[in-house]
PDB file of C-alpha atoms and ligand atoms in Angstrom:
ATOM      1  CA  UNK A 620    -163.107  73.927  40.015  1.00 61.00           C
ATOM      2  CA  UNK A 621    -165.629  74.269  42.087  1.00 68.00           C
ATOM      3  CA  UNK A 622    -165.319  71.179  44.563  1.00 71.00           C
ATOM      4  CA  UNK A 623    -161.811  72.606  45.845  1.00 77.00           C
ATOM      5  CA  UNK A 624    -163.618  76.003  46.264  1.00 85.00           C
ATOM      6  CA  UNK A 625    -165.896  74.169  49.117  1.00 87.00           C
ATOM      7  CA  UNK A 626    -163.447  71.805  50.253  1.00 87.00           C
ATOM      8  CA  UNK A 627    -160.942  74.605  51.132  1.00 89.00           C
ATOM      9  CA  UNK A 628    -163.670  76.168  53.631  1.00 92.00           C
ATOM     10  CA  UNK A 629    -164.963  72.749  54.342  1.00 92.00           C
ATOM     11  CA  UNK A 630    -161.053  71.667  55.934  1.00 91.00           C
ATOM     12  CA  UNK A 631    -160.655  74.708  57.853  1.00 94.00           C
ATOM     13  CA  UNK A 632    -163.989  74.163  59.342  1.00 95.00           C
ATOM     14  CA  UNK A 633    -163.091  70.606  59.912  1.00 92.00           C
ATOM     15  CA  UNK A 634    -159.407  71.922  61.586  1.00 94.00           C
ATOM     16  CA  UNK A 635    -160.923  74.337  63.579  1.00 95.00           C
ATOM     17  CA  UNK A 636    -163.888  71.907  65.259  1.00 94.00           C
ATOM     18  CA  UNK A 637    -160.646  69.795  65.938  1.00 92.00           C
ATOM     19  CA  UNK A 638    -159.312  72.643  68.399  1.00 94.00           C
ATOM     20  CA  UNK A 639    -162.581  73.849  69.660  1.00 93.00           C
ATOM     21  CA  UNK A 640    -163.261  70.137  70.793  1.00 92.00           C
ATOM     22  CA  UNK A 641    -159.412  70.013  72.570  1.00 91.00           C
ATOM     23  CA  UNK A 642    -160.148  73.557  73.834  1.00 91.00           C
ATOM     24  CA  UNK A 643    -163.531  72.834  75.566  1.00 90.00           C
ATOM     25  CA  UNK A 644    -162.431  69.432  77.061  1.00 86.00           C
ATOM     26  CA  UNK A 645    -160.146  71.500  79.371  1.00 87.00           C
ATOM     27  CA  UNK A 646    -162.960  73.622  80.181  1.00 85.00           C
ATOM     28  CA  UNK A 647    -163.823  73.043  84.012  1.00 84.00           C
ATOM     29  CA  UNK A 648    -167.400  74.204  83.560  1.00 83.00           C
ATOM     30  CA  UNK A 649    -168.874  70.695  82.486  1.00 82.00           C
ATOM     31  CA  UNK A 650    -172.328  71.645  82.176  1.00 82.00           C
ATOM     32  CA  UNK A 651    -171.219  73.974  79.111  1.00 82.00           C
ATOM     33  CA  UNK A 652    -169.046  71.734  77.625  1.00 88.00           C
ATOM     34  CA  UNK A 653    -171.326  69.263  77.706  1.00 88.00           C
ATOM     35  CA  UNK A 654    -173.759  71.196  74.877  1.00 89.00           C
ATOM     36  CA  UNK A 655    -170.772  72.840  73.389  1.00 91.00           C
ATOM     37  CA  UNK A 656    -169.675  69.012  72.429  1.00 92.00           C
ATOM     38  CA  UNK A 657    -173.321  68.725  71.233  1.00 92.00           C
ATOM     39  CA  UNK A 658    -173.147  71.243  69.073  1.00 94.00           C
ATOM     40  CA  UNK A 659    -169.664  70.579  67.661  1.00 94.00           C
ATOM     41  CA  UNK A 660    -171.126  66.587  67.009  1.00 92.00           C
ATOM     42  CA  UNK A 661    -173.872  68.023  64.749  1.00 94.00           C
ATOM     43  CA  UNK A 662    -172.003  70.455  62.663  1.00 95.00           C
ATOM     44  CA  UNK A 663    -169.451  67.896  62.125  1.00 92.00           C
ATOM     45  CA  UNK A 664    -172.647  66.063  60.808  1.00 89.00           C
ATOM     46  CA  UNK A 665    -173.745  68.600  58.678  1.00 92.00           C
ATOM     47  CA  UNK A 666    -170.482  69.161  57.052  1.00 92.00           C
ATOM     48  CA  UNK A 667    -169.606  65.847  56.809  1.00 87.00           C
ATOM     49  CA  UNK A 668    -173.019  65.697  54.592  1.00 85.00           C
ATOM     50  CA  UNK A 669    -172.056  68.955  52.933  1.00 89.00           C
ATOM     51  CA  UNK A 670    -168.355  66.919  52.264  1.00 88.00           C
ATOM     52  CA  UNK A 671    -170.424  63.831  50.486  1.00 83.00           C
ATOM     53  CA  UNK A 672    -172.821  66.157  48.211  1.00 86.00           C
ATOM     54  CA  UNK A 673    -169.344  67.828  47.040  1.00 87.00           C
ATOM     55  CA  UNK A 674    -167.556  64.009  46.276  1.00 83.00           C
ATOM     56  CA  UNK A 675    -170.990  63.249  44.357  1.00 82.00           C
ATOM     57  CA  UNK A 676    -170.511  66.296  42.133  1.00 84.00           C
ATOM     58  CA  UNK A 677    -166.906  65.966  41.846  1.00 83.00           C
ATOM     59  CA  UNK A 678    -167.534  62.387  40.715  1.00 79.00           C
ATOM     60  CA  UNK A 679    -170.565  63.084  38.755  1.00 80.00           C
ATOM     61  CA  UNK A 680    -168.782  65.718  36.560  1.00 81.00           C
ATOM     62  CA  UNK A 681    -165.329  64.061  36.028  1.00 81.00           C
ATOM     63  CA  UNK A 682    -164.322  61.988  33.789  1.00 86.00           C
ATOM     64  CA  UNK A 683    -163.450  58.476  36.206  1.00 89.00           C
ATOM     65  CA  UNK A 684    -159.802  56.742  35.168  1.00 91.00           C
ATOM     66  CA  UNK A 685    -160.195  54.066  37.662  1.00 95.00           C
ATOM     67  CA  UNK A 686    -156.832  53.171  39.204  1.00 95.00           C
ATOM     68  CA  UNK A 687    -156.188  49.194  39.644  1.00 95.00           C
ATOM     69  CA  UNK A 688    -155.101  47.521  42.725  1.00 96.00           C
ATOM     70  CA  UNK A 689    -155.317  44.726  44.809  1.00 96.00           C
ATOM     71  CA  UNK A 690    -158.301  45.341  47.100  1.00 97.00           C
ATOM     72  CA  UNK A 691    -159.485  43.576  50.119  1.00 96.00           C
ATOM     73  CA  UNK A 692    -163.321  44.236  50.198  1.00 96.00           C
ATOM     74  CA  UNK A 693    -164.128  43.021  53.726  1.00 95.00           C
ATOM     75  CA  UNK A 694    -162.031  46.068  54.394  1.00 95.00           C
ATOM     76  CA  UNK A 695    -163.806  48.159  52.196  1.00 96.00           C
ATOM     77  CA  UNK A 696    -167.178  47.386  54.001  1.00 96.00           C
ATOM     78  CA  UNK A 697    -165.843  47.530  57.448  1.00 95.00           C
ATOM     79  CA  UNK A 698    -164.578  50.894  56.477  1.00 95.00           C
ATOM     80  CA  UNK A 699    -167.690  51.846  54.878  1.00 95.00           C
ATOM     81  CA  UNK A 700    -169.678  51.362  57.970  1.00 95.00           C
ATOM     82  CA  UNK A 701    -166.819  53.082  59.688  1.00 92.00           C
ATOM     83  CA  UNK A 702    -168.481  56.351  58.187  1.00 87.00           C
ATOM     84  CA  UNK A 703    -172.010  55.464  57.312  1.00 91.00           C
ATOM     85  CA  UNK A 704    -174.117  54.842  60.779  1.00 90.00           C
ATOM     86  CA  UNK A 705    -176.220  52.042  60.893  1.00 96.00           C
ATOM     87  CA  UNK A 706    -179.491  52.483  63.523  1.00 97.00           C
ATOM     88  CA  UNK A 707    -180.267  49.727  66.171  1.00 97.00           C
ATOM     89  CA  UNK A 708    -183.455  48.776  64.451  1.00 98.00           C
ATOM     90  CA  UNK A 709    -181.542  47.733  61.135  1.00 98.00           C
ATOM     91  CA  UNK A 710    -180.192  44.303  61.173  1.00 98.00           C
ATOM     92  CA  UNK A 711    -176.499  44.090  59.364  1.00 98.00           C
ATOM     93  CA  UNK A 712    -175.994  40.556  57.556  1.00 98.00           C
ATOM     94  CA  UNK A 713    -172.790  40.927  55.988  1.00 97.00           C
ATOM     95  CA  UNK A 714    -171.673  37.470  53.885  1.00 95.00           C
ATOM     96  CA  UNK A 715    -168.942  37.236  51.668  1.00 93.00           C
ATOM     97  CA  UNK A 716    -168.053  34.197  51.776  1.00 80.00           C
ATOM     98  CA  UNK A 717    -164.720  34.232  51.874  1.00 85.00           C
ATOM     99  CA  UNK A 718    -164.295  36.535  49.118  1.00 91.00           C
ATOM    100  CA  UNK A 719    -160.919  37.017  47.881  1.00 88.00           C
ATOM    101  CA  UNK A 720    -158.560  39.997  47.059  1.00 93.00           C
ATOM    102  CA  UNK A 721    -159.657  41.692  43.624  1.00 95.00           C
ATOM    103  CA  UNK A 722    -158.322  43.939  40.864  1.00 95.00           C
ATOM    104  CA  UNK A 723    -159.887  46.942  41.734  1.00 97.00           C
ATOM    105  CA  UNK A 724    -160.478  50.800  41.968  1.00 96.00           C
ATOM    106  CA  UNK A 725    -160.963  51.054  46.018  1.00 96.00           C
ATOM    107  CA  UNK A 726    -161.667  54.649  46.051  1.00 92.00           C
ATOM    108  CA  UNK A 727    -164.400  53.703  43.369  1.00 94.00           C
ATOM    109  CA  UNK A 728    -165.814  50.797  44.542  1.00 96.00           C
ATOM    110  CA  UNK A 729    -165.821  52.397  48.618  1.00 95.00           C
ATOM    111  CA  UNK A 730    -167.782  54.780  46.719  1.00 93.00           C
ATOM    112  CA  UNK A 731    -170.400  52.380  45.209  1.00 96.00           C
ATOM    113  CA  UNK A 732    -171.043  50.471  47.511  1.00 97.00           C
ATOM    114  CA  UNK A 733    -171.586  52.784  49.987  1.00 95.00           C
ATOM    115  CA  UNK A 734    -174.337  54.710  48.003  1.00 95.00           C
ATOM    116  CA  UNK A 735    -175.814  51.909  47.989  1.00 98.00           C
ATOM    117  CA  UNK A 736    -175.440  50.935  51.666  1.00 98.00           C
ATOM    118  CA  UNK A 737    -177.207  54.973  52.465  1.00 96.00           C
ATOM    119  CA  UNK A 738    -179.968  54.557  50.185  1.00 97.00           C
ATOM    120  CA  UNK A 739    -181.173  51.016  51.774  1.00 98.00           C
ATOM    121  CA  UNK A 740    -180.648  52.798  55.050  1.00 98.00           C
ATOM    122  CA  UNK A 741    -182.636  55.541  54.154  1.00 97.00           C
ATOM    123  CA  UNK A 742    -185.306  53.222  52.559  1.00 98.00           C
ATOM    124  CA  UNK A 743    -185.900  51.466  56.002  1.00 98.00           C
ATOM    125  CA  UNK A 744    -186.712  54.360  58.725  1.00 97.00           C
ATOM    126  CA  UNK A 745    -188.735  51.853  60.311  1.00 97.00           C
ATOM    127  CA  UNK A 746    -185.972  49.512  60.885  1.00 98.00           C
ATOM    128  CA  UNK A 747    -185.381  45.786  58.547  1.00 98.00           C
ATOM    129  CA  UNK A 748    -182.367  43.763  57.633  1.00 98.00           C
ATOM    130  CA  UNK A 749    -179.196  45.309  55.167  1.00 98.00           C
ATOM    131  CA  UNK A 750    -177.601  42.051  53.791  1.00 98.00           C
ATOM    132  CA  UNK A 751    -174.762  42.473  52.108  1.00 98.00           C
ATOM    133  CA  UNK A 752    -173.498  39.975  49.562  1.00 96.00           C
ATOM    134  CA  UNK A 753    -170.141  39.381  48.112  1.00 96.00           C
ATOM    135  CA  UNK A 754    -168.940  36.288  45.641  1.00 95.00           C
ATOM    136  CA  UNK A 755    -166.748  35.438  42.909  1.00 93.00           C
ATOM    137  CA  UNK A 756    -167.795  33.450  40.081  1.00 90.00           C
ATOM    138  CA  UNK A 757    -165.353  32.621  37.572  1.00 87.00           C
ATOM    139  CA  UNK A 758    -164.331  35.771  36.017  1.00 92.00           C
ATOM    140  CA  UNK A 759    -166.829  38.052  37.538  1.00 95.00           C
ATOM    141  CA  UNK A 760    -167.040  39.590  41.226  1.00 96.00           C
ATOM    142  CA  UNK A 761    -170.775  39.700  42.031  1.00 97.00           C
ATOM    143  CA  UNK A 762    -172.209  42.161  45.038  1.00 97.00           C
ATOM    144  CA  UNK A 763    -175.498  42.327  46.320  1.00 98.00           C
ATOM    145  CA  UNK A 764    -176.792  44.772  48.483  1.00 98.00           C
ATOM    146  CA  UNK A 765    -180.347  43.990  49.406  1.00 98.00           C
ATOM    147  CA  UNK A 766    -182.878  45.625  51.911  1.00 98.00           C
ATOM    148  CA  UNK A 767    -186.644  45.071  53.152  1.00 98.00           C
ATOM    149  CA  UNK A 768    -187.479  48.426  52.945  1.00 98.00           C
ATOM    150  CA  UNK A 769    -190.175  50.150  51.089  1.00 97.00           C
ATOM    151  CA  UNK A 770    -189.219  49.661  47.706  1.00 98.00           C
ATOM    152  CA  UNK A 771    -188.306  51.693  45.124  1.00 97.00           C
ATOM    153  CA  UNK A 772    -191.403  54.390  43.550  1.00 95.00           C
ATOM    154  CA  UNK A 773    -192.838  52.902  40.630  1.00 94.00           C
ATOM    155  CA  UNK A 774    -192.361  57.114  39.284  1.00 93.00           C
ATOM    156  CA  UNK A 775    -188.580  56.596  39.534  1.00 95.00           C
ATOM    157  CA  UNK A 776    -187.918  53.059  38.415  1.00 95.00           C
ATOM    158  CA  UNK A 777    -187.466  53.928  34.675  1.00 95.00           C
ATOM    159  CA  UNK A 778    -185.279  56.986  35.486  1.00 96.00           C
ATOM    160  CA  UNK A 779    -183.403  55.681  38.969  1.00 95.00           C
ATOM    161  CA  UNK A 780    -179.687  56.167  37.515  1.00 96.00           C
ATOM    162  CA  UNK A 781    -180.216  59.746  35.878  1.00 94.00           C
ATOM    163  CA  UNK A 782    -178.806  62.509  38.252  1.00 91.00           C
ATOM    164  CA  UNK A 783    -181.189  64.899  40.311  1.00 90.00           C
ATOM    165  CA  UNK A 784    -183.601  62.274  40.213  1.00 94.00           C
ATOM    166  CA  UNK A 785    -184.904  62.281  44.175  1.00 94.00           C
ATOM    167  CA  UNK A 786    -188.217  61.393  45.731  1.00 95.00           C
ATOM    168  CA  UNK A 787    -186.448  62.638  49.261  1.00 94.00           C
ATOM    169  CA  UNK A 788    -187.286  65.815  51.047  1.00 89.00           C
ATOM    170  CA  UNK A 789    -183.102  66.334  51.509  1.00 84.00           C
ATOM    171  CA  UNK A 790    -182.213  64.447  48.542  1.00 89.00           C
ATOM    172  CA  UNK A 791    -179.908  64.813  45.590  1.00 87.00           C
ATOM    173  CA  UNK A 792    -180.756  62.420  43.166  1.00 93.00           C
ATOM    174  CA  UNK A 793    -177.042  62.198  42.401  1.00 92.00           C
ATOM    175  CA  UNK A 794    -176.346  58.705  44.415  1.00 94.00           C
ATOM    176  CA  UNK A 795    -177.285  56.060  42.187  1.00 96.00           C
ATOM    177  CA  UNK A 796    -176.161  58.498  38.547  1.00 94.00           C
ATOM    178  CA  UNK A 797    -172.414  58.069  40.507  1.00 93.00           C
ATOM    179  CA  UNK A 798    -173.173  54.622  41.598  1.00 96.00           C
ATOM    180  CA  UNK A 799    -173.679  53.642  37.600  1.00 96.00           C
ATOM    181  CA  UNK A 800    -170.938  55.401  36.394  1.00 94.00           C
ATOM    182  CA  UNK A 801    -168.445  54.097  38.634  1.00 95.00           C
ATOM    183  CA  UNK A 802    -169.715  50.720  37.782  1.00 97.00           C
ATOM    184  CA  UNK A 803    -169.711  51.009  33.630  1.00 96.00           C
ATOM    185  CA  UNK A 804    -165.998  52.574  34.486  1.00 95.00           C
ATOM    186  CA  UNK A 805    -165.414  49.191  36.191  1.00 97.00           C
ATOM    187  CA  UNK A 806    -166.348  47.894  32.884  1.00 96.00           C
ATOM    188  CA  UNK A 807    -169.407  46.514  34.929  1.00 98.00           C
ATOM    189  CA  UNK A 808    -173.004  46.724  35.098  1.00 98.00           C
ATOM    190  CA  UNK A 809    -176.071  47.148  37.755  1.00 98.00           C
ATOM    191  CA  UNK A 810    -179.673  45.999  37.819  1.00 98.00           C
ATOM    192  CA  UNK A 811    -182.348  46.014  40.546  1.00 98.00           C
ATOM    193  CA  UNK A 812    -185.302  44.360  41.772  1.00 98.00           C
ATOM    194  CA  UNK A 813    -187.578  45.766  44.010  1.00 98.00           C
ATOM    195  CA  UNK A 814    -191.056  44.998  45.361  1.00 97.00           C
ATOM    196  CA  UNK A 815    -193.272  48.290  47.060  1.00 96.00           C
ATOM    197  CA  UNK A 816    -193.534  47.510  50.827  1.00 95.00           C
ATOM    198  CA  UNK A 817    -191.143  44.207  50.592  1.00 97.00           C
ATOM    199  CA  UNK A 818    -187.649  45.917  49.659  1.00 98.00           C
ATOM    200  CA  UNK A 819    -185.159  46.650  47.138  1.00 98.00           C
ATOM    201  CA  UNK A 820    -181.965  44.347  45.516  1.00 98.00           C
ATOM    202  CA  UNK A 821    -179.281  45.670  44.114  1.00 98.00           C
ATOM    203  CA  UNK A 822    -177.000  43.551  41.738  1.00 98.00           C
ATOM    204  CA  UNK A 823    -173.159  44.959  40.697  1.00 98.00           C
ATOM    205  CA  UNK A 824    -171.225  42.731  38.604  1.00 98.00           C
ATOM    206  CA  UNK A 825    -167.588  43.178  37.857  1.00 97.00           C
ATOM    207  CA  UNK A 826    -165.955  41.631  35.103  1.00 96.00           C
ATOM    208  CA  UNK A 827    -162.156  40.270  36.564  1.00 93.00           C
ATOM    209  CA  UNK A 828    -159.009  39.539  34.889  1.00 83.00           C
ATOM    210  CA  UNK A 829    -157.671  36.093  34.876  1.00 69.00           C
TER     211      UNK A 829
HETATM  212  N1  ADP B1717    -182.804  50.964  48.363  1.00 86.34           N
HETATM  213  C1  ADP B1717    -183.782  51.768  47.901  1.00 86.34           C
HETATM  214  N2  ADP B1717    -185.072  51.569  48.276  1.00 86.34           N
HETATM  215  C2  ADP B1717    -186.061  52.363  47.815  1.00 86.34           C
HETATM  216  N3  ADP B1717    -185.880  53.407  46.973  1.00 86.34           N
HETATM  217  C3  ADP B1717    -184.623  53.663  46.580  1.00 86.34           C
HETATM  218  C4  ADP B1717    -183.510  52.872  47.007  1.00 86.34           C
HETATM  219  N4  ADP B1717    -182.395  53.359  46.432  1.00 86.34           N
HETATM  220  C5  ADP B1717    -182.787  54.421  45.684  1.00 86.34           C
HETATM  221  N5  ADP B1717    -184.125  54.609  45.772  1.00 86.34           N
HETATM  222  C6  ADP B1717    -184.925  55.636  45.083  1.00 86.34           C
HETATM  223  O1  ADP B1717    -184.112  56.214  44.074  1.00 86.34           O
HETATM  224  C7  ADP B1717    -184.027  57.632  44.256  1.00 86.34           C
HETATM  225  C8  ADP B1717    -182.653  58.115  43.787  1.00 86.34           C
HETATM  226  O2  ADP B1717    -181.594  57.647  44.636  1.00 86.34           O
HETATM  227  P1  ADP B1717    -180.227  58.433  44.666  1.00 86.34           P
HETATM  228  O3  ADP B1717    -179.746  58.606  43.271  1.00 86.34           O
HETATM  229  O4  ADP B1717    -179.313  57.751  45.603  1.00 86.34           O
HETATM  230  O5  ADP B1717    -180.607  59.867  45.197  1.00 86.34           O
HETATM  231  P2  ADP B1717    -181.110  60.307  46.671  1.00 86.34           P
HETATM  232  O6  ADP B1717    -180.739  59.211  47.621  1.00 86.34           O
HETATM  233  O7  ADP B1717    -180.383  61.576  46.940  1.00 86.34           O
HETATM  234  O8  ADP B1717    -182.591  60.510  46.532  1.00 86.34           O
HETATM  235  C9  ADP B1717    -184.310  57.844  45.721  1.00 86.34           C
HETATM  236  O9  ADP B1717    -184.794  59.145  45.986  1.00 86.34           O
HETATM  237  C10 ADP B1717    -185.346  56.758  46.019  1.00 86.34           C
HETATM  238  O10 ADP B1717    -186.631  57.175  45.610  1.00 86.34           O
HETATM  239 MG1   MG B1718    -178.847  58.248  47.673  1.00 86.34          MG
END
């Protein structure tokens, strides 16, 4: 399959940026590490992009068998943003009110929610609040993720979950196609409000066992 064919490449890169790094700390000519660490920081970057495009695909064209377990999902988000930078002009709200431990897929729902998290990062390059939103209501695990960015194009709302659907210069219109399939594997389902200039909701709801 194709995935392993660029994640093969993709490690060794990875492994080899690894040694570089350990190589040019010992360097005593600072001045030339110093850019040579530059450099190494942005194609880490760039293949750590390359990495997600590949997980979207991989995800996109598999069939998803989500895997159960017990899944703390304050961890999830602190791992999420672990990975996914947030800039100083975006404020984080993170509530979940004390959300408990749920029957899960945490590779899948990492996954989700993250999208999500990007594309109301990317929807605010002017800076705004992220508010994330976590409860559980009787047998159903609700998450919001909500921004105040620019809204979502009228030109895309009626086709915002089909793949390659993009109104980004670097996008891949995969995101949100992976972010409903996860969710419908979940047995769940999404919905969105949004508002041009005022922002964007999203609303996952998981259905729970007793
Ligand atoms: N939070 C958001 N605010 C505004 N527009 C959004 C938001 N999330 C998604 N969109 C719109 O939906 C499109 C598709 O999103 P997605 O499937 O994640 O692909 P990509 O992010 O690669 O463009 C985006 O290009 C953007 O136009
Ligand atoms: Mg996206």
């Amino acid at each position: 399959m194709i995935g392993h064919d660029i994640r093969n490449p993709l490690q060794a890169i990875t492994s080899e940026l690894y040694i570089a790094r350990q190589s040019i700390a010992e360097t005593p000519i600072k001045e030339l590490a110093g850019l040579a660490l530059e450099s190494i920081n942005l194609i880490e970057e760039q293949t750590d992009y390359i990495s997600k495009i590949v997980s979207d695909l991989q995800d996109y064209a598999r069939p998803l068998k989500p895997e159960l377990e017990e899944v703390d999902i304050t961890k999830v988000i602190a791992s999420i943003f672990q990975t996914v930078k947030v800039p100083d002009s975006i404020k984080l709200v993170i509530d979940l009110k004390g959300f408990p431990k749920i029957e899960t897929d945490l590779t899948l729902i990492r996954r989700a929610l993250s999208n999500l998290v990007i594309n109301a990062i990317q929807a605010m390059p002017e800076g705004g609040t992220l508010t994330i939103n976590a409860e559980k209501t009787g047998r159903q695990a609700i998450f919001k993720i909500e921004d105040t960015g620019k809204g979502i194009p009228e030109e895309v709302k009626n086709r915002l979950f089909t793949p390659l659907v993009t109104t980004k210069a670097k996008g891949q219109g995969l995101g949100l196609s992976v972010v409903k399939r996860i969710v419908e594997a979940l047995g769940g389902t999404i919905m969105f409000e949004s508002k041009s200039g005022k922002g964007t909701k999203f609303t996952i709801r998981l259905p729970l066992k007793e």
